[in-house]
Tab-separated table of C-alpha atoms in Angstrom:
chain	number	residue	atom	x	y	z
A	5	MET	CA	0.000	0.000	0.000
A	6	GLU	CA	1.208	3.492	-0.824
A	7	LEU	CA	1.255	6.335	1.679
A	8	VAL	CA	-1.478	8.330	-0.065
A	9	ASP	CA	-3.674	5.229	-0.461
A	10	ARG	CA	-3.555	4.588	3.271
A	11	TYR	CA	-5.027	7.933	4.212
A	12	ALA	CA	-7.247	9.003	1.289
A	13	PRO	CA	-10.212	6.932	2.555
A	14	VAL	CA	-9.998	8.619	5.984
A	15	THR	CA	-10.457	12.100	4.520
A	16	ASP	CA	-13.668	13.876	3.542
A	17	ASP	CA	-12.526	14.181	-0.095
A	18	PRO	CA	-10.128	11.433	-1.193
A	19	GLU	CA	-9.674	12.799	-4.723
A	20	ALA	CA	-8.878	16.314	-3.524
A	21	PHE	CA	-6.468	14.819	-0.980
A	22	ARG	CA	-4.652	12.853	-3.688
A	23	ALA	CA	-4.467	15.859	-5.982
A	24	ALA	CA	-3.098	18.152	-3.265
A	25	CYS	CA	-0.475	15.598	-2.236
A	26	ALA	CA	0.811	15.589	-5.817
A	27	ARG	CA	1.247	19.381	-5.977
A	28	PRO	CA	4.341	21.222	-4.758
A	29	LEU	CA	4.007	23.067	-1.472
A	30	PRO	CA	3.625	26.871	-1.454
A	31	THR	CA	6.546	28.730	0.157
A	32	THR	CA	5.651	30.584	3.338
A	33	VAL	CA	7.549	32.722	5.839
A	34	ARG	CA	6.661	33.954	9.302
A	35	VAL	CA	7.178	37.644	10.040
A	36	ASN	CA	9.242	38.182	13.209
A	37	GLY	CA	7.331	40.652	15.373
A	38	LEU	CA	10.396	41.236	17.579
A	39	LYS	CA	12.067	43.128	14.723
A	40	THR	CA	9.429	44.346	12.286
A	41	THR	CA	5.801	44.405	11.177
A	42	PRO	CA	4.005	42.466	8.425
A	43	ALA	CA	3.642	45.696	6.399
A	44	ALA	CA	7.351	46.565	6.595
A	45	ALA	CA	8.376	42.981	5.828
A	46	THR	CA	6.057	42.919	2.818
A	47	ASP	CA	7.540	46.227	1.572
A	48	ALA	CA	11.096	44.970	2.050
A	49	LEU	CA	10.310	41.734	0.214
A	50	ALA	CA	8.751	43.721	-2.635
A	51	ALA	CA	11.925	45.842	-2.844
A	52	ALA	CA	13.832	42.560	-3.176
A	53	GLY	CA	11.520	41.474	-6.019
A	54	VAL	CA	9.489	39.014	-3.957
A	55	ALA	CA	5.693	39.199	-3.896
A	56	ALA	CA	4.183	38.267	-0.509
A	57	THR	CA	0.520	37.590	0.263
A	58	PRO	CA	-0.845	37.097	3.777
A	59	THR	CA	-2.448	33.744	4.515
A	60	ALA	CA	-6.176	33.543	5.165
A	61	TRP	CA	-5.685	33.219	8.914
A	62	SER	CA	-2.691	35.376	9.869
A	63	PRO	CA	-1.190	38.667	8.642
A	64	SER	CA	2.165	37.448	10.032
A	65	VAL	CA	2.351	34.342	7.835
A	66	LEU	CA	3.086	35.228	4.211
A	67	ARG	CA	2.983	33.152	1.056
A	68	LEU	CA	5.787	34.024	-1.362
A	69	ASP	CA	6.125	33.697	-5.121
A	70	THR	CA	9.659	32.303	-4.778
A	71	ASP	CA	11.465	29.701	-2.695
A	72	THR	CA	14.686	31.754	-2.495
A	73	ALA	CA	13.741	34.324	0.162
A	74	GLY	CA	16.806	33.245	2.187
A	75	GLY	CA	18.902	35.490	-0.064
A	76	THR	CA	16.985	38.701	0.625
A	77	LEU	CA	17.657	41.679	2.894
A	78	PRO	CA	14.615	41.040	5.158
A	79	TYR	CA	15.885	37.501	5.763
A	80	TYR	CA	19.370	38.800	6.608
A	81	LEU	CA	17.808	41.285	9.019
A	82	GLY	CA	15.862	38.559	10.837
A	83	TRP	CA	12.545	40.057	9.776
A	84	ILE	CA	11.312	36.765	8.306
A	85	HIS	CA	11.837	33.081	9.003
A	86	GLY	CA	11.073	30.272	6.580
A	87	GLN	CA	8.325	28.252	8.250
A	88	GLU	CA	5.641	26.100	6.694
A	89	GLU	CA	2.132	27.449	7.179
A	90	VAL	CA	0.906	24.559	9.360
A	91	SER	CA	4.143	24.675	11.374
A	92	CYS	CA	3.109	28.150	12.498
A	93	LEU	CA	0.002	26.702	14.208
A	94	PRO	CA	1.318	24.888	17.329
A	95	ALA	CA	2.594	28.099	18.941
A	96	HIS	CA	-0.800	29.764	18.386
A	97	VAL	CA	-2.639	26.780	19.857
A	98	LEU	CA	-0.311	26.738	22.883
A	99	ASP	CA	-1.141	30.464	23.236
A	100	PRO	CA	1.687	31.543	25.586
A	101	ARG	CA	1.371	34.825	27.497
A	102	PRO	CA	4.088	37.411	28.143
A	103	GLY	CA	6.052	36.638	31.297
A	104	GLU	CA	5.281	32.914	31.393
A	105	THR	CA	7.718	30.013	31.532
A	106	VAL	CA	7.300	27.812	28.482
A	107	ILE	CA	9.191	24.722	27.306
A	108	ASP	CA	9.661	23.509	23.751
A	109	LEU	CA	10.698	19.919	24.426
A	110	ALA	CA	11.998	19.057	20.932
A	111	ALA	CA	12.840	22.528	19.695
A	112	ALA	CA	15.493	22.339	16.973
A	113	PRO	CA	15.862	23.968	14.524
A	114	GLY	CA	13.859	26.595	16.405
A	115	GLY	CA	11.081	27.953	14.167
A	116	LYS	CA	8.399	27.275	16.750
A	117	ALA	CA	10.510	28.185	19.815
A	118	THR	CA	11.371	31.588	18.335
A	119	GLN	CA	7.711	32.058	17.440
A	120	LEU	CA	6.801	31.369	21.089
A	121	ALA	CA	9.306	34.066	22.107
A	122	ASP	CA	7.682	36.440	19.610
A	123	LEU	CA	4.172	35.730	20.958
A	124	MET	CA	5.516	36.404	24.498
A	125	ASP	CA	7.047	39.683	23.336
A	126	ASP	CA	10.471	38.297	24.330
A	127	THR	CA	9.517	38.331	28.041
A	128	GLY	CA	9.327	35.430	30.487
A	129	THR	CA	11.379	32.403	29.516
A	130	VAL	CA	11.320	29.938	26.631
A	131	ILE	CA	13.321	26.810	27.404
A	132	ALA	CA	14.235	25.343	24.029
A	133	ASN	CA	15.466	21.786	24.424
A	134	ASP	CA	16.685	19.247	21.930
A	135	VAL	CA	18.609	15.999	22.117
A	136	ASN	CA	20.467	16.588	18.842
A	137	LEU	CA	23.502	18.824	19.285
A	138	GLY	CA	23.968	19.468	15.567
A	139	ARG	CA	20.398	20.701	15.198
A	140	LEU	CA	20.806	22.806	18.339
A	141	SER	CA	23.438	24.893	16.596
A	142	ALA	CA	20.875	25.714	13.890
A	143	LEU	CA	18.429	26.662	16.645
A	144	ARG	CA	20.958	29.008	18.250
A	145	HIS	CA	21.778	30.586	14.907
A	146	ASN	CA	18.081	31.156	14.120
A	147	SER	CA	17.324	32.515	17.577
A	148	GLU	CA	20.140	35.079	17.397
A	149	ARG	CA	19.299	36.137	13.836
A	150	LEU	CA	15.701	36.687	14.929
A	151	GLY	CA	16.888	38.787	17.894
A	152	VAL	CA	15.422	36.603	20.651
A	153	THR	CA	16.794	37.195	24.184
A	154	ASN	CA	14.414	35.201	26.423
A	155	LEU	CA	15.473	31.780	25.127
A	156	VAL	CA	17.447	29.253	27.167
A	157	VAL	CA	18.848	26.416	25.079
A	158	THR	CA	19.287	23.051	26.795
A	159	HIS	CA	20.717	19.821	25.406
A	160	GLN	CA	18.942	16.923	27.078
A	161	ASP	CA	16.859	13.893	26.202
A	162	GLY	CA	13.388	15.420	26.380
A	163	ARG	CA	11.971	12.188	27.797
A	164	HIS	CA	13.908	12.903	30.995
A	165	LEU	CA	14.239	16.691	30.852
A	166	SER	CA	15.320	18.167	34.172
A	167	LEU	CA	15.072	21.869	34.938
A	168	LYS	CA	17.498	21.573	37.861
A	169	PRO	CA	20.341	23.219	35.938
A	170	LEU	CA	18.190	26.342	35.740
A	171	GLY	CA	18.125	26.777	39.500
A	172	PRO	CA	15.274	26.555	42.030
A	173	GLU	CA	12.097	25.052	40.692
A	174	ARG	CA	9.950	27.388	38.724
A	175	PRO	CA	6.406	26.529	37.699
A	176	VAL	CA	6.102	25.739	34.010
A	177	ASP	CA	2.992	27.240	32.459
A	178	ARG	CA	3.029	25.576	29.044
A	179	VAL	CA	4.918	22.906	27.120
A	180	LEU	CA	5.048	22.291	23.392
A	181	VAL	CA	5.788	18.772	22.177
A	182	ASP	CA	6.489	19.047	18.465
A	183	ALA	CA	7.367	15.396	18.370
A	184	PRO	CA	9.880	13.677	16.108
A	185	CYS	CA	7.662	11.771	13.678
A	186	SER	CA	7.502	9.988	10.337
A	187	CYS	CA	6.869	13.369	8.639
A	188	GLU	CA	4.291	11.944	6.223
A	189	GLY	CA	2.630	15.361	6.052
A	190	THR	CA	5.746	16.897	4.466
A	191	LEU	CA	5.345	14.768	1.327
A	192	ARG	CA	4.659	17.805	-0.869
A	193	LYS	CA	8.099	19.286	-0.227
A	194	SER	CA	10.002	16.037	0.360
A	195	PRO	CA	9.174	13.471	-2.344
A	196	HIS	CA	11.420	10.913	-0.619
A	197	ILE	CA	8.761	10.634	2.098
A	198	VAL	CA	6.543	8.875	-0.446
A	199	ALA	CA	9.331	6.914	-2.119
A	200	ASP	CA	10.864	5.652	1.133
A	201	TRP	CA	7.608	5.234	3.039
A	202	ASP	CA	7.632	2.340	5.481
A	203	PRO	CA	4.096	1.365	6.562
A	204	LYS	CA	5.522	0.164	9.875
A	205	GLY	CA	7.791	3.180	10.367
A	206	HIS	CA	5.745	4.462	13.281
A	207	ARG	CA	6.602	1.492	15.476
A	208	GLY	CA	9.933	2.867	16.642
A	209	LEU	CA	8.590	6.397	17.042
A	210	GLN	CA	5.474	5.792	19.126
A	211	PRO	CA	7.288	4.939	22.396
A	212	VAL	CA	9.455	8.063	22.102
A	213	GLN	CA	6.441	10.259	21.327
A	214	THR	CA	4.469	8.826	24.253
A	215	ALA	CA	7.387	9.331	26.642
A	216	LEU	CA	7.902	12.928	25.468
A	217	LEU	CA	4.235	13.817	25.895
A	218	GLY	CA	4.110	12.100	29.306
A	219	ARG	CA	7.175	14.056	30.460
A	220	ALA	CA	5.590	17.278	29.196
A	221	VAL	CA	2.527	16.692	31.365
A	222	GLU	CA	4.752	15.941	34.386
A	223	LEU	CA	6.712	19.178	33.886
A	224	THR	CA	3.631	21.415	33.624
A	225	ARG	CA	2.025	23.050	36.661
A	226	PRO	CA	-1.564	22.081	37.532
A	227	GLY	CA	-3.854	24.073	35.278
A	228	GLY	CA	-1.124	24.526	32.663
A	229	VAL	CA	-1.349	23.595	28.998
A	230	VAL	CA	0.472	21.067	26.817
A	231	VAL	CA	0.227	21.002	23.024
A	232	TYR	CA	1.174	17.866	21.100
A	233	ALA	CA	1.900	18.298	17.403
A	234	THR	CA	3.227	16.175	14.564
A	235	CYS	CA	3.547	16.584	10.819
A	236	THR	CA	2.297	13.094	10.099
A	237	PHE	CA	-1.012	11.443	9.223
A	238	ALA	CA	-0.352	8.174	11.113
A	239	PRO	CA	-2.949	7.573	13.874
A	240	GLU	CA	-0.318	5.434	15.609
A	241	GLU	CA	1.763	8.615	16.141
A	242	ASN	CA	-1.171	10.937	16.811
A	243	GLU	CA	-4.427	9.801	18.427
A	244	ALA	CA	-2.810	6.638	19.849
A	245	VAL	CA	-0.077	8.650	21.586
A	246	VAL	CA	-2.490	11.180	23.088
A	247	ASP	CA	-4.896	8.397	24.092
A	248	ALA	CA	-2.120	6.564	25.957
A	249	VAL	CA	-1.020	9.680	27.876
A	250	LEU	CA	-4.623	10.591	28.770
A	251	ALA	CA	-4.908	7.147	30.339
A	252	SER	CA	-1.638	7.317	32.268
A	253	HIS	CA	-1.311	10.980	33.321
A	254	PRO	CA	-3.531	13.531	35.096
A	255	CYS	CA	-4.694	15.555	32.108
A	256	SER	CA	-7.634	16.011	29.770
A	257	LEU	CA	-8.224	17.276	26.252
A	258	GLU	CA	-9.476	20.723	25.359
A	259	PRO	CA	-10.809	21.659	21.928
A	260	VAL	CA	-8.115	22.917	19.566
A	261	ALA	CA	-9.269	26.426	18.652
A	262	LEU	CA	-7.764	27.065	15.235
A	263	PRO	CA	-7.633	30.626	13.901
A	264	ALA	CA	-10.601	31.574	11.717
A	265	GLY	CA	-9.968	30.846	8.050
A	266	LEU	CA	-8.479	27.374	8.499
A	267	GLU	CA	-10.217	24.116	7.702
A	268	ALA	CA	-9.495	20.953	9.668
A	269	ALA	CA	-10.938	17.536	10.427
A	270	PRO	CA	-11.612	16.120	13.916
A	271	GLY	CA	-9.287	13.529	15.409
A	272	LEU	CA	-10.147	9.903	14.674
A	273	GLN	CA	-12.255	7.700	16.955
A	274	ARG	CA	-10.966	4.496	15.427
A	275	TYR	CA	-8.490	3.282	12.847
A	276	GLY	CA	-8.137	-0.364	11.844
A	277	THR	CA	-8.338	-2.311	15.070
A	278	MET	CA	-7.472	0.730	17.223
A	279	ARG	CA	-10.152	2.496	19.302
A	280	PHE	CA	-9.630	5.877	20.912
A	281	ASP	CA	-11.309	7.796	23.723
A	282	ALA	CA	-14.299	9.845	22.560
A	283	SER	CA	-12.541	13.073	23.579
A	284	LEU	CA	-9.945	12.530	20.820
A	285	ARG	CA	-12.408	14.199	18.466
A	286	GLU	CA	-11.330	17.467	20.135
A	287	THR	CA	-7.920	17.077	18.456
A	288	VAL	CA	-7.480	18.158	14.842
A	289	ARG	CA	-6.065	16.707	11.641
A	290	ILE	CA	-5.121	19.025	8.819
A	291	TYR	CA	-4.964	17.503	5.359
A	292	PRO	CA	-3.102	19.114	2.436
A	293	HIS	CA	-6.220	19.756	0.339
A	294	GLN	CA	-8.050	21.675	3.062
A	295	ASN	CA	-5.824	24.782	3.157
A	296	ASP	CA	-3.220	23.989	0.459
A	297	THR	CA	-0.580	23.214	3.117
A	298	GLY	CA	1.325	20.237	4.458
A	299	GLY	CA	-0.361	17.677	6.706
A	300	PHE	CA	-0.481	18.191	10.467
A	301	TYR	CA	-1.959	16.984	13.742
A	302	LEU	CA	-2.617	19.003	16.918
A	303	ALA	CA	-3.882	18.183	20.399
A	304	ARG	CA	-4.238	20.539	23.379
A	305	LEU	CA	-4.169	19.069	26.879
A	306	ARG	CA	-4.963	20.730	30.204
A	307	VAL	CA	-3.019	19.397	33.174
A	308	ASP	CA	-5.413	18.596	36.006
A	309	GLY	CA	-5.145	20.629	39.204
B	9	MET	CA	44.516	36.546	37.176
B	10	THR	CA	41.397	35.580	35.297
B	11	GLN	CA	38.930	33.214	36.924
B	12	ASN	CA	36.830	32.786	33.833
B	13	ASP	CA	35.592	29.298	32.941
B	14	GLY	CA	34.835	29.347	29.226
B	15	GLY	CA	32.499	26.351	29.487
B	16	ARG	CA	29.896	27.818	31.774
B	17	PHE	CA	27.768	30.917	32.246
B	18	ASP	CA	29.005	33.304	34.932
B	19	ARG	CA	27.081	36.328	36.059
B	20	VAL	CA	28.497	39.747	35.322
B	21	ALA	CA	28.964	41.655	38.594
B	22	PRO	CA	26.722	44.700	39.070
B	23	ASP	CA	29.606	47.092	39.805
B	24	ALA	CA	33.312	47.274	40.629
B	25	SER	CA	32.786	46.507	44.325
B	26	ALA	CA	31.197	43.117	43.520
B	27	GLN	CA	33.737	41.982	40.922
B	28	THR	CA	35.323	38.589	41.549
B	29	ASP	CA	37.229	38.490	38.252
B	30	PRO	CA	39.056	41.784	37.656
B	31	ASP	CA	39.209	41.114	33.898
B	32	ARG	CA	35.460	40.604	33.524
B	33	PRO	CA	33.846	44.036	33.133
B	34	HIS	CA	30.998	44.828	35.491
B	35	ARG	CA	27.473	45.709	34.487
B	36	ALA	CA	27.734	49.416	35.186
B	37	ALA	CA	30.787	49.673	32.909
B	38	ILE	CA	29.022	47.764	30.122
B	39	CYS	CA	25.932	49.987	30.300
B	40	ALA	CA	28.175	53.065	30.333
B	41	TRP	CA	30.050	51.808	27.259
B	42	TRP	CA	26.879	51.406	25.170
B	43	ALA	CA	25.754	54.870	26.288
B	44	ASP	CA	29.120	56.463	25.601
B	45	ARG	CA	29.813	54.745	22.285
B	46	PHE	CA	26.342	54.715	20.707
B	47	GLY	CA	24.126	56.886	22.893
B	48	ILE	CA	22.009	53.869	23.891
B	49	ALA	CA	20.444	54.708	27.264
B	50	PRO	CA	21.404	52.514	30.262
B	51	GLU	CA	17.680	52.019	30.939
B	52	THR	CA	17.600	49.914	27.761
B	53	TRP	CA	19.178	47.097	29.763
B	54	ALA	CA	16.773	47.174	32.718
B	55	GLY	CA	15.168	43.746	32.887
B	56	TYR	CA	18.154	42.041	31.230
B	57	SER	CA	20.916	40.119	32.973
B	58	PHE	CA	24.475	39.901	31.591
B	59	TRP	CA	26.579	36.739	31.539
B	60	GLU	CA	29.975	35.584	30.300
B	61	LYS	CA	30.548	32.241	28.640
B	62	GLY	CA	33.599	31.751	26.508
B	63	ASN	CA	36.586	34.028	26.822
B	64	GLY	CA	35.275	37.580	26.655
B	65	LYS	CA	31.912	36.641	25.117
B	66	LEU	CA	29.093	38.412	26.930
B	67	TRP	CA	25.458	37.317	26.678
B	68	VAL	CA	22.291	39.313	27.284
B	69	PHE	CA	19.314	37.446	28.723
B	70	ALA	CA	15.788	38.804	29.168
B	71	GLY	CA	15.035	38.075	32.786
B	72	GLU	CA	16.952	36.298	35.486
B	73	ALA	CA	18.633	32.962	35.988
B	74	THR	CA	19.988	31.828	39.294
B	75	ASP	CA	23.250	29.885	39.152
B	76	PRO	CA	26.034	29.615	36.646
B	77	THR	CA	24.095	27.296	34.415
B	78	PRO	CA	25.469	24.501	32.261
B	79	VAL	CA	23.055	25.301	29.464
B	80	GLU	CA	23.957	25.719	25.786
B	81	ALA	CA	22.730	29.272	25.390
B	82	LEU	CA	21.235	31.977	27.601
B	83	GLY	CA	19.657	34.695	25.498
B	84	MET	CA	21.953	36.223	22.858
B	85	ARG	CA	25.695	36.819	22.509
B	86	PHE	CA	25.828	40.580	22.505
B	87	MET	CA	29.415	41.780	22.770
B	88	ARG	CA	33.058	40.881	22.980
B	89	VAL	CA	35.221	42.181	25.836
B	90	ARG	CA	38.617	41.263	27.355
B	91	GLN	CA	40.307	43.113	24.504
B	92	GLU	CA	41.367	46.719	24.021
B	93	HIS	CA	38.337	47.692	21.922
B	94	TRP	CA	35.036	46.150	22.898
B	95	LYS	CA	32.915	44.983	19.987
B	96	PRO	CA	29.125	44.594	19.805
B	97	SER	CA	27.770	41.557	17.934
B	98	THR	CA	25.921	41.773	14.629
B	99	ASN	CA	22.808	40.282	16.225
B	100	ALA	CA	22.843	42.649	19.209
B	101	VAL	CA	23.185	45.653	16.921
B	102	GLN	CA	20.307	44.421	14.758
B	103	ARG	CA	18.147	44.057	17.865
B	104	PHE	CA	19.156	47.114	19.931
B	105	GLY	CA	21.033	49.367	17.483
B	106	ASP	CA	17.957	51.291	16.349
B	107	ARG	CA	18.260	53.167	19.664
B	108	ALA	CA	21.724	54.490	18.757
B	109	THR	CA	22.166	58.241	18.361
B	110	ARG	CA	25.874	58.359	17.417
B	111	ASN	CA	28.566	56.381	15.627
B	112	VAL	CA	26.022	55.170	13.091
B	113	ILE	CA	27.212	55.153	9.475
B	114	ARG	CA	24.547	55.171	6.787
B	115	LEU	CA	25.092	52.991	3.728
B	116	SER	CA	23.614	53.229	0.236
B	117	ASP	CA	21.950	50.210	-1.359
B	118	ALA	CA	25.146	49.319	-3.218
B	119	GLU	CA	27.237	49.718	-0.062
B	120	THR	CA	24.706	47.612	1.855
B	121	ARG	CA	25.138	44.739	-0.593
B	122	ARG	CA	28.927	44.858	-0.156
B	123	PHE	CA	28.683	45.113	3.621
B	124	ILE	CA	26.315	42.148	3.982
B	125	ALA	CA	28.547	40.064	1.714
B	126	GLY	CA	31.412	40.699	4.170
B	127	GLU	CA	33.249	43.165	1.915
B	128	SER	CA	34.777	46.521	2.820
B	129	VAL	CA	33.182	49.828	1.856
B	130	ASP	CA	35.272	52.881	0.873
B	131	ARG	CA	34.297	55.911	2.942
B	132	PRO	CA	37.107	58.481	2.722
B	133	GLY	CA	34.823	61.328	3.791
B	134	TRP	CA	33.690	59.948	7.169
B	135	GLU	CA	34.267	62.588	9.837
B	136	GLY	CA	33.058	60.642	12.866
B	137	ASP	CA	34.927	58.308	15.214
B	138	TRP	CA	37.137	55.477	14.072
B	139	GLY	CA	36.682	51.972	15.428
B	140	TYR	CA	33.497	49.932	15.679
B	141	LEU	CA	30.473	51.658	14.140
B	142	ILE	CA	26.885	50.626	13.566
B	143	ALA	CA	26.204	50.316	9.838
B	144	ALA	CA	22.616	51.182	8.898
B	145	THR	CA	20.532	51.575	5.774
B	146	ALA	CA	17.018	52.587	4.757
B	147	VAL	CA	14.581	49.659	4.519
B	148	ALA	CA	10.833	50.034	4.053
B	149	GLY	CA	11.024	53.745	4.828
B	150	ARG	CA	13.045	53.571	8.037
B	151	GLU	CA	16.668	53.378	9.112
B	152	VAL	CA	17.598	49.825	10.037
B	153	PRO	CA	20.857	48.648	11.682
B	154	LEU	CA	22.650	46.056	9.554
B	155	GLY	CA	25.589	45.106	11.724
B	156	VAL	CA	29.001	46.285	12.892
B	157	GLY	CA	31.757	47.778	10.767
B	158	LEU	CA	35.327	48.567	11.778
B	159	TYR	CA	36.225	52.024	10.452
B	160	LEU	CA	39.936	52.614	9.778
B	161	ARG	CA	41.687	55.004	7.360
B	162	GLY	CA	38.855	55.742	4.963
B	163	GLU	CA	37.441	52.243	4.898
B	164	LEU	CA	34.571	50.484	6.684
B	165	ARG	CA	35.420	46.816	7.130
B	166	SER	CA	32.421	44.535	7.503
B	167	THR	CA	32.517	42.298	10.591
B	168	VAL	CA	29.416	40.322	9.606
B	169	PRO	CA	30.266	36.717	10.597
B	170	ARG	CA	30.740	34.313	7.707
B	171	GLY	CA	27.637	32.324	8.653
B	172	ARG	CA	25.511	35.493	8.532
B	173	GLN	CA	26.884	36.901	5.273
B	174	ARG	CA	24.586	36.998	2.237
B	175	ARG	CA	24.946	37.853	-1.441
B	176	LEU	CA	21.770	39.791	-2.166
């Protein structure tokens, strides 16, 4: 079975899903509010010969008519950061507030962590952790280019993250788990995802994803929020992971409130022989044909008091 | 003798009386340097803590941390000290340099392209200070700091790090 064949029947419009998966992905950038405004970034891109159009749901996420914006003055200045449209969603769903303490448990190369800093107006603390040292250097480079000063970079296995090195315990308000995954939803920009697809590829990932999400819940203060996100379609890496952590940790699901202008499908109740808790329908799946983006999955959990 | 450990973050002392390492400048001196060199008000740094990790590399962090922390990064590298002429970083100047009121050199579009590519810019007519200057240019109708140039004998040498250079 091919990747697209596995998921087309799950969607509301299998033919549209297949057609979208075969098209190249639009190029998008996020405007960095710590250094500029969407209007100034759009002007600077135009001066560099790049046409930018805001997405339906955010003036800060721009679609470009080129995939070479990395060579422009606004990129050099840290006014924009290349970030896929759906990859801009987890930070919005986590909804951090200025002054809070927020963790990004698998943060490299830093698009979402720097976006969290932007949404917090560079106040409070963003702890950006990753287990991969090579990818951490990309995170540091991106964070400095974007002018972020409230970011602490840690190099630990997120499944066992300890905040001890940061001094006396501080309550953690929110945690983002943008989990390592099979990346099936990136098939429009990475054709090898289809060519090299392994139908059993999720088996090695699921235990890591479950442990990361469980640790995120443990790290968060009662009443705090955890967002789980992947860029894959596989229910084994999405609903099954959230379902397992709901059963083992003191937390519950909240509806994912997507910005107006975005279409999404509810999380699955069943897939094959798997059955999930009824509340999993509060999570969302985003398919490529719905908003002309990559594929994505999002869940928002509230840690019980 | 220096007591700096390049592998860990150490807090910058608030003033001379609290210094434990005589070669690590204290906070008051750092704030005074930015004010003296670029006219950036000391109040700019209220709410930020200063740290050293690596020989002479100072970091600026929004907020507080408690102990010397074995983390990979704490905010942003913002200047280089422990040398005769202190040097601000490209990223710090891009973030805070729009507050500067002196030692800012304005570049044309053509000069901007050279500067960002890491090349020197001829400026025989510059009548301001020599040494490290903030290079700026007009973008989207406002003056925007690009980075740091070293002005010597009619020439502005770009100090944009190799990994940040771009050919526009």
